[in-house]
Amino acid sequence: MGGFLKLPVILVLVYGCIQIFGQVHEANRCIWNDECSDDGKPCFSNTIPQPLIDPEGIYLLSQLCPKLVVSPTPPTCCSTAILRRMAGFTVRFAQQNLRRCPSCMENIMNHFCQITCSPNQSQFVNVTLSDATGSDVLVNGTEVFLTNEYAEGIHTSCKDVLYPGVNDIKVIDLMCPGYSDETCNPQIWFNALYLTSITPYTVAYNFVDSSQTFTNGIQPLSDTPFRCQDSTFGNPACSCEDCPAVCVEEYVPEPTNEPFEIGEVDGWILILSVIFFVFLSVLLVLILCIAFCKRRRSDSNEVRDANCCDSCSKLFNDTLSGVFEKWGRLVAKHPFIVLLISLVVVIACSCGIYYTEIVTDPIELWSSSSAQTRKDQIEFQETFGSESRTEQLFITPRVNGKEVYDSFRNGPLEFNALFDLSIFEEVLNLQNEISRLPVSYTYPNGTKIEITLKDVCVQPGAPYSQECFINSVLQHWQNSFEKMNTTVILGGRKADYHDHFLFCTTSPLSPESFMGLPCGSNLGIPAFPYTTLGGYKNDNGVDVYNSAEAFIFTLFLREEVDNDVLSGMTFAWEEAFIEFMHKYSSDLIRVSYYATSTLEEEIKRESEADTVTIAISYCAVFVYIVLALGQYNKCSRILVDSKVLLGLSGIIIILLSILSAAGIYGYVGVKTSLIALEVVPFIILAVGADNMFILVKDYQLDVRRSGETREEQIGRTIGRVGPSIFMCGLSESFAFFVGAYIRIEGIHTFALYAGLAVLFDFILQMSAFVAVLSIDAWRQDAGRMEPCCCCTCSRESTSNELGYFQLFMKKIYAPLIVNKWVRPIIVIVFVAATCISVYLTTMLTVVLDRADVLDDDSYATAFVRDYQAYGQIGPPVYFVVAGDYDYSNERAQNMICGGTNCSDNSLHQQLSAAGRDPENSLIAFPPNSWLDDYFDWIGPNFGSCCKLKEAGGDFCSTADPAYLGCTTNCIPASTDAWQRPIGQTFITYLPNFLGTLTGQYCTKGGATSYGSAIAFNDDGSIKATYFSSFHAKLSTGLDDIESLKIVLQICEDIEKEIRKNIDVGDNFRVFPYSDSYVFYEQFLDIVDEAKIILPAILVPVFVVTLLLMSFDFISSIIVIVNVAMVVVNTMGVMYLLDIYFNAISLVNLMMATGISVEFISHIVRTFRLSTLPTRKQRAEFSLATTGSSILSGVALTNLPGIIVLNFASSKVFRDYYFQMFLAITIIGTLHGLMFLPALLTYLGPPLNRAEAEAEASKSNGNVQRIHMTKMDPETHNGYDNKAAEH
């Protein structure tokens, strides 16, 4: 630091020296005119300008400073040697980085020309440092005078020029080390300009007002610079990317989900209100008509005769019932044979489970194999290779606080506790522990080795360096705590790691800070603050990095799809990493972490953990079924009339139906998913339990006829209820099979498994369960007690009296529901609720948030919270151009590039417009552009990086020590400074560009930024390429979905624009790629899919009901209307419960369709076959009989199992299973036991006269009417066997 202390003395001596030889400042006088040292320092020469006569010098001057060529031998203050150095060094950086903006480039070149060669040089240049060498005086330092307006003009024309190789970096960031583009003002920029111009002397700028005058002849530079929007000597203005003033319009996203309005009123509210009031009017008219018709027929006993339809319907019902009756009798007679056959079939089918593959990969599970983003992912990976796997950590201090540090450049600044040196040391120790983490790996041949991070990490420096690419703030000190402890004294002031941090985060591309420490990693890779710091503030557009609250730490692991050994090593290390982080603890820092495999592994872990919950749920259902199926009229016969073994058998049969379906699909290679394994059991449990209750309760309440055997009675029971069970099972099964139309794997497999499991459940219940029912009936008739059938009790006959529950339904509930004052209220309330639900459905949020699929106590949940709190940026996004496209054609280039002469609607221009508006586009920065950098790299100017060893000779690499001796451009210098590589020239040198590393003499190398961005065909033409950027911070799933919508629209617009201007092949495509798109694409189409699939599921329900109801259209329509209302009401409740619409909820809605058939169809069929004379009586009868079985068999069976789900650790289980299952059960129950009976009293199908006549002939009167009015428990059970026969 002694040099700084001696500086004042040196200045005094130099000024003394200068006073000896004097300086004259006037027009037409120089400060120098030639070099006089090996390092290029000019000789002081305060003489008049000399004519430039050397042809090389004239050529160089015409290329560099055409404005100074005023004659064939122009007078200048520079020699050929000075011009040669100016071409090779001084303007190299500017020509490589600023030529994309002609006016900026012109201003900079003119500025260098003025201070180097202007014949009026002495008017604005003053020598401040010199050194006498013999008779010559070397110029070591100069002072340049310029007006503030002149400096501001040049600065303004250049301050927005992009550096395409790095996102969110402008050229001014490179030229102002330690300052951001927001804080680098003209004074700072000009004083730092000589650092990039590589002059052999120092340059200090003196900024003065244009009104200021000098007595010594000084006249500051005061030309009027070109504005960036100005054309320069026939050259075009700068592009919109580099000059906001040129931009015609900025990115404006298309509005999504525009509100549906009619006039100024919400359209849905208006339409639904009209529908509701029309319905009220129709209902009122209907009630009045019914009352009027009743009065006219009040004392009339006229009964119409049965018509042909009634007779055909009766014949069909009798035939169907007869088939089931014969089948039931056969099974009841040979129960053990049936059980044996059932067991053999089930075992044979279930063995296929061995071949069943469970899908746990979220991509496989929630994206369709035919989805476009899935195809894009495959194409991207096959073309450019797999992305690396990432392991990320958020690190925060356990103790919050702040300290004020007196920074070297910015004075007192407040730093968060995160920046305590002890925190840095703790983080470094953690990084070292992770890097050295030993992991055991076994090769496929059995050989065991120990691997560490180096064996699986991404190594950008390979094969020269095996250092892993770890992106963290520690890279600013090259992972050295010794460097973090470095302090320097500059001008009597101390600077330490705080100052180095501020410098390097502000200028991450700077080679080193003013402290002399490198800013990048040992590999030379910069660490950008938006990827290493979290939670920092933004103050008026300036990021305040010292306010950061978290360090972001990212490891990159290699992934090669075809390398099984590397994949095995990577997975093994990743698993060990997660285990290590599980156990890691620190008193200083808190760490949240996430790995590539986290989501998949956490889903599997949660599913395994919730297996216990599901098991408990099944046990709760089993206990209920056992208790509810039994008849408990006498204490002495409790163990005889209980149904423990029957209930257990029913549960086992339900499980076996699921296993059989899974086995069948295992044989044929259909994969399953966790959602299928979690949801299907509840569907089959609801369906199976309902069927069990209907079968058992009907048998229990039936009275055995005189001379009738037990087998015949069971057959008669099956004949009564079998067709109804068959109708429901077939409807549900076909409905689920239709649902398999959706190709999202999770939904597709659920629908397939549910459809086949329902069929198996029906088959097994009509065979195995009926056989077990026959055996249990024999046990009960014999008075044998459960569970040991050897013990006997009283053999008195079992009572057929109604239980309290059935009596309540018959005497109180059913009459209340069909009461003439209650039923219209019920209908109105339910229709109103449905209209409201339709409206609420339009406001459902379509998303599945990351946090929803994770346990509250999962380590990944903590990471997601930290990302939402501290994350600064989203995932990378790639804009891919694939297919036939001639990049060597200039017109085609114009539709891709973003600089001068490029189309205003080019790919890069459109993407840059979006990147400048991250709030709306969710694209954080304009993307990088290899094409623009390639133009600058090969440009036909002295700053070109592309050099040949000789004309027509070999390419000269920047890594070659002889590079500075290569002076022949790949494209010969031309009067057209913007000439581009076209044709074969473009193809020839592109690989050289991609192999060039960025360095001191070439800032445009493509190896670092674009090494993998281009894929070539065998003939050297480009097969595909991408332009990369980052998304803005995507905190929620809604952000992810919106980002995908936006980039898809942008790419569609780009492709349309290119096709409009360029003749491209059919295989040409522009598409976006990010690793999350494949998961979130489902949300773009799932609403449209649901609009198709949910109504489509109703079609088989309608068709099956129509067929098995003997083409009764009214009954079929009533069934599907009620089922549809259950689904719509469930969606309305989803909104109220804040449950999102996604694939999981769609599965549940499909399940709701199936379960609601159980609530509706049985009652409708009972109503249809009832022979009571009025709709009201038939509705009351159906509700009192079948309704009680449905309530106990579906609703109350589901409740114990559903309630248990609320205690699951997974939010998915609590929200999508507990809440939705509960809502479906309650809504289905209310519709089946309230709305449906009330509706049937008004719109139920008419009485089948053929059935009524047959019943009357058997019973000598309408027995149903007698029993429905008397309700006398002494008349057996209140239900007549004949009346309920169908």
Coordinates of C-alpha atoms in Angstrom, one line a residue, residues 428-855:
L428 CA -18.4 -23.7 4.7
N429 CA -18.1 -26.6 7.1
L430 CA -21.5 -27.9 6.0
Q431 CA -20.4 -27.7 2.4
N432 CA -17.2 -29.6 3.1
E433 CA -19.1 -32.3 5.0
I434 CA -21.4 -32.8 2.1
S435 CA -18.5 -32.8 -0.4
R436 CA -16.7 -35.5 1.6
L437 CA -19.9 -37.5 2.4
P438 CA -18.9 -41.2 2.0
V439 CA -21.5 -43.4 0.3
S440 CA -21.3 -47.2 -0.3
Y441 CA -22.2 -48.3 -3.8
T442 CA -22.4 -51.8 -5.3
Y443 CA -21.8 -52.4 -8.9
P444 CA -24.2 -54.7 -10.8
N445 CA -21.4 -57.4 -10.6
G446 CA -21.4 -57.2 -6.8
T447 CA -18.2 -55.1 -6.4
K448 CA -18.5 -52.6 -3.6
I449 CA -16.9 -49.2 -3.7
E450 CA -17.1 -46.0 -1.7
I451 CA -18.1 -42.8 -3.6
T452 CA -18.3 -39.1 -2.8
L453 CA -19.8 -36.1 -4.4
K454 CA -17.0 -35.9 -6.9
D455 CA -18.0 -39.2 -8.4
V456 CA -21.5 -37.9 -9.3
C457 CA -21.4 -34.1 -9.5
V458 CA -21.3 -31.9 -12.6
Q459 CA -17.7 -30.9 -13.3
P460 CA -17.7 -28.0 -15.9
G461 CA -13.8 -28.0 -15.9
A462 CA -13.4 -31.7 -16.8
P463 CA -11.1 -33.2 -17.8
Y464 CA -8.7 -30.5 -16.6
S465 CA -10.4 -30.1 -13.2
Q466 CA -12.6 -32.5 -11.1
E467 CA -14.0 -29.7 -9.0
C468 CA -17.7 -29.9 -8.5
F469 CA -20.0 -27.1 -9.6
I470 CA -21.6 -25.9 -6.3
N471 CA -23.4 -22.6 -6.6
S472 CA -23.3 -20.7 -3.4
V473 CA -22.2 -17.3 -2.0
L474 CA -19.0 -19.1 -0.8
Q475 CA -17.8 -19.1 -4.5
H476 CA -16.9 -15.4 -4.1
W477 CA -14.1 -16.6 -1.9
Q478 CA -13.4 -19.9 -3.8
N479 CA -14.6 -21.8 -0.7
S480 CA -11.6 -20.6 1.3
F481 CA -12.2 -19.4 4.9
E482 CA -8.7 -17.9 4.8
K483 CA -9.8 -15.6 1.9
M484 CA -12.9 -14.7 3.9
N485 CA -10.7 -13.5 6.7
T486 CA -8.6 -11.3 4.3
T487 CA -8.5 -7.6 5.1
V488 CA -6.7 -4.9 3.2
I489 CA -5.9 -1.3 4.0
L490 CA -6.5 1.2 1.1
G491 CA -5.9 4.9 1.6
G492 CA -5.8 4.3 5.3
R493 CA -9.2 2.6 5.3
K494 CA -9.9 -1.1 6.1
A495 CA -11.8 -3.4 3.7
D496 CA -12.8 -6.9 4.6
Y497 CA -15.2 -9.7 3.5
H498 CA -18.2 -7.3 3.7
D499 CA -16.7 -5.1 0.9
H500 CA -15.7 -8.1 -1.2
F501 CA -19.2 -9.4 -0.9
L502 CA -20.8 -6.1 -1.9
F503 CA -18.4 -5.7 -4.9
C504 CA -18.9 -9.2 -6.2
T505 CA -22.6 -9.4 -5.8
T506 CA -23.0 -6.1 -7.6
S507 CA -20.6 -7.1 -10.4
P508 CA -20.6 -10.9 -10.5
L509 CA -18.8 -11.0 -13.8
S510 CA -15.8 -9.0 -12.6
P511 CA -12.6 -11.0 -12.5
E512 CA -11.7 -9.6 -9.1
S513 CA -12.7 -7.0 -6.5
F514 CA -10.7 -3.9 -5.6
M515 CA -9.3 -6.1 -2.8
G516 CA -7.5 -8.2 -5.3
L517 CA -9.6 -11.3 -4.6
P518 CA -11.4 -13.2 -7.4
C519 CA -15.2 -12.9 -7.6
G520 CA -15.8 -16.2 -9.4
S521 CA -15.3 -19.8 -8.4
N522 CA -12.0 -21.7 -8.9
L523 CA -13.6 -22.7 -12.2
G524 CA -14.2 -19.1 -13.2
I525 CA -17.9 -19.5 -13.0
P526 CA -19.7 -16.4 -11.6
A527 CA -22.1 -16.7 -8.7
F528 CA -25.1 -14.5 -9.4
P529 CA -26.8 -13.1 -6.3
Y530 CA -30.4 -14.1 -7.4
T531 CA -29.3 -17.7 -7.3
T532 CA -27.2 -17.6 -4.1
L533 CA -29.1 -15.1 -1.8
G534 CA -32.7 -15.1 -0.7
G535 CA -35.1 -12.6 0.9
Y536 CA -33.2 -9.4 0.0
K537 CA -35.0 -6.1 -0.5
N538 CA -35.3 -3.9 -3.5
D539 CA -34.9 -0.2 -2.9
N540 CA -36.2 1.9 -5.8
G541 CA -35.1 -0.6 -8.4
V542 CA -31.8 -1.4 -6.7
D543 CA -31.3 -4.8 -5.1
V544 CA -29.9 -4.5 -1.5
Y545 CA -27.9 -7.7 -1.2
N546 CA -26.7 -7.0 2.3
S547 CA -30.4 -7.3 3.4
A548 CA -30.5 -11.0 2.4
E549 CA -32.1 -13.3 5.0
A550 CA -31.0 -16.7 3.5
F551 CA -28.1 -18.3 1.6
I552 CA -29.2 -20.5 -1.3
F553 CA -26.9 -23.5 -1.8
T554 CA -27.2 -25.6 -4.9
L555 CA -25.4 -28.8 -5.9
F556 CA -25.7 -30.2 -9.5
L557 CA -25.5 -34.0 -10.1
R558 CA -24.9 -35.6 -13.4
E559 CA -27.7 -37.6 -15.0
E560 CA -27.4 -39.7 -18.0
V561 CA -30.5 -41.7 -18.9
D562 CA -28.5 -44.5 -20.7
N563 CA -25.8 -44.8 -18.0
D564 CA -27.2 -47.2 -15.4
V565 CA -24.0 -47.2 -13.3
L566 CA -23.9 -43.4 -13.0
S567 CA -27.7 -43.3 -12.3
G568 CA -27.2 -45.9 -9.6
M569 CA -24.4 -43.9 -8.0
T570 CA -26.3 -40.7 -8.3
F571 CA -29.4 -42.2 -6.6
A572 CA -27.3 -43.8 -3.9
W573 CA -25.5 -40.5 -3.1
E574 CA -28.8 -38.5 -3.2
E575 CA -30.3 -40.9 -0.7
A576 CA -27.3 -40.6 1.6
F577 CA -27.4 -36.8 1.2
I578 CA -31.1 -36.7 2.3
E579 CA -30.3 -39.0 5.3
F580 CA -27.3 -36.8 6.2
M581 CA -29.4 -33.7 6.1
H582 CA -32.1 -35.5 8.3
K583 CA -29.5 -35.9 11.0
Y584 CA -27.7 -32.5 10.5
S585 CA -28.1 -30.0 13.3
S586 CA -26.3 -26.7 14.1
D587 CA -26.6 -24.1 16.9
L588 CA -25.9 -21.3 14.4
I589 CA -27.9 -22.1 11.3
R590 CA -31.2 -23.7 10.3
V591 CA -31.2 -25.6 7.0
S592 CA -34.1 -26.7 4.8
Y593 CA -33.3 -29.0 1.9
Y594 CA -34.7 -30.6 -1.2
A595 CA -33.5 -33.1 -3.8
T596 CA -34.7 -34.1 -7.2
S597 CA -36.2 -37.3 -5.9
T598 CA -37.9 -35.6 -2.9
L599 CA -41.4 -35.3 -4.3
E600 CA -41.6 -38.9 -5.5
E601 CA -40.0 -40.3 -2.4
E602 CA -42.2 -38.2 -0.1
I603 CA -45.4 -39.3 -1.9
K604 CA -44.4 -42.9 -1.4
R605 CA -43.5 -42.4 2.2
E606 CA -46.7 -40.6 3.0
S607 CA -48.7 -43.3 1.2
E608 CA -47.0 -45.9 3.3
A609 CA -47.5 -43.9 6.5
D610 CA -51.2 -43.5 5.7
T611 CA -51.6 -47.2 5.1
V612 CA -52.2 -47.4 8.9
T613 CA -54.9 -44.8 8.6
I614 CA -56.6 -46.7 5.8
A615 CA -56.4 -49.9 7.8
I616 CA -58.0 -48.2 10.8
S617 CA -60.7 -46.8 8.5
Y618 CA -61.5 -50.3 7.3
C619 CA -61.6 -51.6 10.9
A620 CA -64.0 -48.9 11.8
V621 CA -66.3 -49.8 8.9
F622 CA -66.0 -53.4 9.8
V623 CA -67.1 -52.8 13.3
Y624 CA -70.1 -50.8 12.1
I625 CA -71.1 -53.4 9.5
V626 CA -71.0 -56.2 12.1
L627 CA -73.1 -54.2 14.5
A628 CA -75.6 -52.9 11.9
L629 CA -76.2 -56.1 10.1
G630 CA -77.2 -58.0 13.2
Q631 CA -80.7 -58.3 14.7
Y632 CA -80.8 -57.6 18.4
N633 CA -84.3 -58.2 19.6
K634 CA -83.5 -60.6 22.4
C635 CA -80.5 -60.7 24.7
S636 CA -80.5 -64.4 24.8
R637 CA -79.9 -64.6 21.0
I638 CA -77.4 -61.8 20.6
L639 CA -74.6 -64.1 19.5
V640 CA -77.0 -66.0 17.3
D641 CA -78.5 -63.1 15.5
S642 CA -75.2 -61.2 15.3
K643 CA -73.5 -61.0 11.9
V644 CA -69.8 -61.0 12.8
L645 CA -68.8 -63.7 10.4
L646 CA -71.1 -62.5 7.7
G647 CA -69.8 -58.9 8.0
L648 CA -66.2 -60.1 8.0
S649 CA -66.9 -62.2 5.0
G650 CA -68.4 -59.2 3.2
I651 CA -65.3 -57.1 4.0
I652 CA -63.0 -59.9 2.7
I653 CA -65.1 -60.2 -0.5
I654 CA -64.8 -56.5 -1.1
L655 CA -61.0 -56.7 -0.6
L656 CA -60.8 -59.8 -2.9
S657 CA -62.7 -58.0 -5.6
I658 CA -60.1 -55.2 -5.5
L659 CA -57.2 -57.8 -5.5
S660 CA -58.8 -59.6 -8.4
A661 CA -59.1 -56.5 -10.5
A662 CA -55.5 -55.5 -9.7
G663 CA -54.3 -59.0 -10.6
I664 CA -56.1 -59.0 -14.0
Y665 CA -54.5 -55.7 -14.9
G666 CA -51.2 -57.0 -13.6
Y667 CA -51.4 -59.9 -16.2
V668 CA -52.1 -57.5 -19.1
G669 CA -49.4 -55.0 -18.0
V670 CA -51.6 -52.1 -16.9
K671 CA -49.8 -50.1 -14.2
T672 CA -51.5 -48.8 -11.1
S673 CA -51.1 -45.8 -9.0
L674 CA -51.2 -44.8 -5.3
I675 CA -54.4 -42.8 -5.9
A676 CA -56.1 -45.9 -7.3
L677 CA -55.0 -47.9 -4.3
E678 CA -56.3 -45.2 -2.0
V679 CA -59.6 -44.3 -3.5
V680 CA -60.8 -47.5 -5.2
P681 CA -61.2 -49.4 -1.8
F682 CA -63.5 -46.7 -0.6
I683 CA -65.7 -46.9 -3.7
I684 CA -65.9 -50.7 -3.5
L685 CA -66.5 -50.5 0.2
A686 CA -69.5 -48.1 -0.3
V687 CA -70.9 -50.1 -3.2
G688 CA -70.3 -53.5 -1.5
A689 CA -71.6 -52.4 1.9
D690 CA -74.8 -51.0 0.3
N691 CA -75.3 -54.3 -1.6
M692 CA -74.7 -56.3 1.6
F693 CA -77.2 -54.3 3.6
I694 CA -79.8 -54.5 0.8
L695 CA -79.3 -58.3 0.6
V696 CA -79.2 -59.0 4.3
K697 CA -81.9 -56.6 5.4
D698 CA -84.3 -57.7 2.7
Y699 CA -83.7 -61.3 3.8
Q700 CA -84.1 -60.5 7.5
L701 CA -87.4 -58.6 7.0
D702 CA -88.8 -61.3 4.7
V703 CA -91.2 -64.0 6.0
R704 CA -90.6 -67.5 4.9
R705 CA -93.7 -68.8 3.1
S706 CA -95.4 -72.0 4.1
G707 CA -93.6 -75.0 2.9
E708 CA -90.7 -72.9 1.6
T709 CA -87.2 -73.9 2.2
R710 CA -84.4 -71.6 3.3
E711 CA -82.7 -71.9 -0.2
E712 CA -86.0 -70.9 -1.9
Q713 CA -86.4 -67.9 0.4
I714 CA -82.8 -66.8 -0.3
G715 CA -83.5 -67.2 -4.0
R716 CA -86.7 -65.1 -3.8
T717 CA -84.7 -62.5 -2.0
I718 CA -82.0 -62.4 -4.7
G719 CA -84.8 -62.3 -7.3
R720 CA -86.1 -59.1 -5.6
V721 CA -82.9 -57.2 -5.0
G722 CA -80.6 -58.7 -7.6
P723 CA -81.8 -56.8 -10.6
S724 CA -81.4 -53.5 -8.7
I725 CA -77.9 -54.4 -7.6
F726 CA -77.1 -55.5 -11.1
M727 CA -78.4 -52.2 -12.5
C728 CA -76.3 -50.1 -10.1
G729 CA -73.1 -52.2 -10.5
L730 CA -73.3 -52.2 -14.3
S731 CA -74.0 -48.5 -14.4
E732 CA -71.1 -47.7 -12.1
S733 CA -68.7 -50.0 -13.9
F734 CA -69.4 -48.7 -17.3
A735 CA -69.3 -45.1 -16.0
F736 CA -65.8 -45.7 -14.6
F737 CA -64.6 -47.4 -17.8
V738 CA -65.8 -44.3 -19.8
G739 CA -63.7 -42.2 -17.3
A740 CA -60.6 -44.1 -18.5
Y741 CA -60.8 -41.9 -21.6
I742 CA -58.7 -39.3 -19.7
R743 CA -55.1 -40.3 -20.4
I744 CA -53.6 -38.8 -17.3
E745 CA -52.1 -41.9 -15.7
G746 CA -53.5 -41.3 -12.2
I747 CA -57.0 -40.8 -13.5
H748 CA -56.8 -43.4 -16.2
T749 CA -55.6 -46.2 -13.9
F750 CA -58.1 -45.2 -11.2
A751 CA -61.0 -45.5 -13.7
L752 CA -59.8 -48.8 -15.0
Y753 CA -59.3 -50.3 -11.6
A754 CA -62.6 -48.9 -10.2
G755 CA -64.6 -50.2 -13.2
L756 CA -63.3 -53.7 -13.0
A757 CA -63.3 -53.9 -9.2
V758 CA -67.1 -52.9 -9.2
L759 CA -67.7 -55.8 -11.7
F760 CA -65.8 -58.2 -9.5
D761 CA -67.6 -57.0 -6.4
F762 CA -71.0 -57.6 -8.1
I763 CA -69.9 -61.1 -9.2
L764 CA -68.5 -62.1 -5.9
Q765 CA -71.4 -60.7 -3.9
M766 CA -73.9 -62.6 -6.2
S767 CA -71.9 -65.8 -5.7
A768 CA -69.6 -65.9 -2.6
F769 CA -71.5 -63.5 -0.4
V770 CA -74.8 -65.2 -1.2
A771 CA -73.2 -68.5 -0.3
V772 CA -71.9 -67.1 3.0
L773 CA -75.4 -65.7 3.6
S774 CA -76.9 -69.2 3.1
I775 CA -74.4 -70.7 5.5
D776 CA -75.1 -67.9 8.0
A777 CA -78.9 -68.4 7.6
W778 CA -78.4 -72.1 8.3
R779 CA -76.4 -71.2 11.5
Q780 CA -79.0 -68.8 12.6
D781 CA -81.8 -71.2 12.0
A782 CA -79.9 -73.8 13.9
G783 CA -79.4 -71.4 16.9
R784 CA -75.6 -71.7 16.7
M785 CA -73.7 -68.8 18.2
E786 CA -70.8 -66.8 16.7
P787 CA -67.9 -67.1 16.4
C788 CA -67.9 -70.8 17.5
C789 CA -70.7 -72.4 15.6
C790 CA -70.4 -75.5 17.8
C791 CA -72.3 -73.8 20.6
T792 CA -76.0 -73.7 20.3
C793 CA -78.7 -71.6 21.8
S794 CA -82.5 -71.3 21.5
R795 CA -83.8 -72.5 18.2
E796 CA -86.8 -70.3 18.2
S797 CA -87.4 -68.5 14.9
T798 CA -85.8 -65.2 14.3
S799 CA -88.1 -62.2 14.7
N800 CA -89.0 -60.4 11.5
E801 CA -90.1 -57.3 13.3
L802 CA -88.9 -53.9 12.1
G803 CA -86.1 -52.4 14.2
Y804 CA -86.3 -49.0 15.7
F805 CA -84.4 -47.5 12.8
Q806 CA -86.8 -49.0 10.2
L807 CA -89.8 -48.0 12.3
F808 CA -88.5 -44.4 12.4
M809 CA -88.0 -44.3 8.7
K810 CA -91.5 -45.8 8.1
K811 CA -93.6 -44.0 10.7
I812 CA -91.9 -40.6 11.0
Y813 CA -89.3 -39.8 8.4
A814 CA -91.0 -41.0 5.1
P815 CA -94.4 -39.4 5.9
L816 CA -92.7 -36.1 6.8
I817 CA -90.7 -36.0 3.5
V818 CA -93.7 -36.5 1.3
N819 CA -95.9 -34.2 3.2
K820 CA -97.6 -31.8 0.8
W821 CA -96.1 -28.7 2.6
V822 CA -92.6 -30.1 3.0
R823 CA -91.9 -31.6 -0.4
P824 CA -92.2 -28.4 -2.4
I825 CA -89.9 -26.7 0.1
I826 CA -87.4 -29.5 -0.3
V827 CA -87.5 -29.3 -4.1
I828 CA -87.1 -25.5 -4.1
V829 CA -84.2 -25.6 -1.7
F830 CA -82.3 -28.3 -3.6
V831 CA -82.8 -26.6 -7.0
A832 CA -81.7 -23.3 -5.5
A833 CA -78.6 -25.1 -3.9
T834 CA -77.8 -26.6 -7.3
C835 CA -78.0 -23.2 -9.1
I836 CA -75.8 -21.7 -6.4
S837 CA -73.4 -24.7 -6.8
V838 CA -73.2 -24.1 -10.6
Y839 CA -72.2 -20.5 -9.9
L840 CA -69.6 -21.6 -7.3
T841 CA -68.2 -24.2 -9.7
T842 CA -67.3 -21.4 -12.1
M843 CA -65.1 -19.9 -9.4
L844 CA -63.2 -23.1 -8.5
T845 CA -59.4 -22.7 -8.5
V846 CA -57.7 -25.1 -10.8
V847 CA -54.4 -26.1 -9.2
L848 CA -52.6 -28.5 -7.0
D849 CA -50.1 -26.7 -4.8
R850 CA -46.8 -28.3 -4.0
A851 CA -47.5 -28.0 -0.3
D852 CA -50.7 -30.0 -0.7
V853 CA -49.0 -33.2 -1.6
L854 CA -46.6 -33.1 1.4
D855 CA -47.0 -33.8 5.0

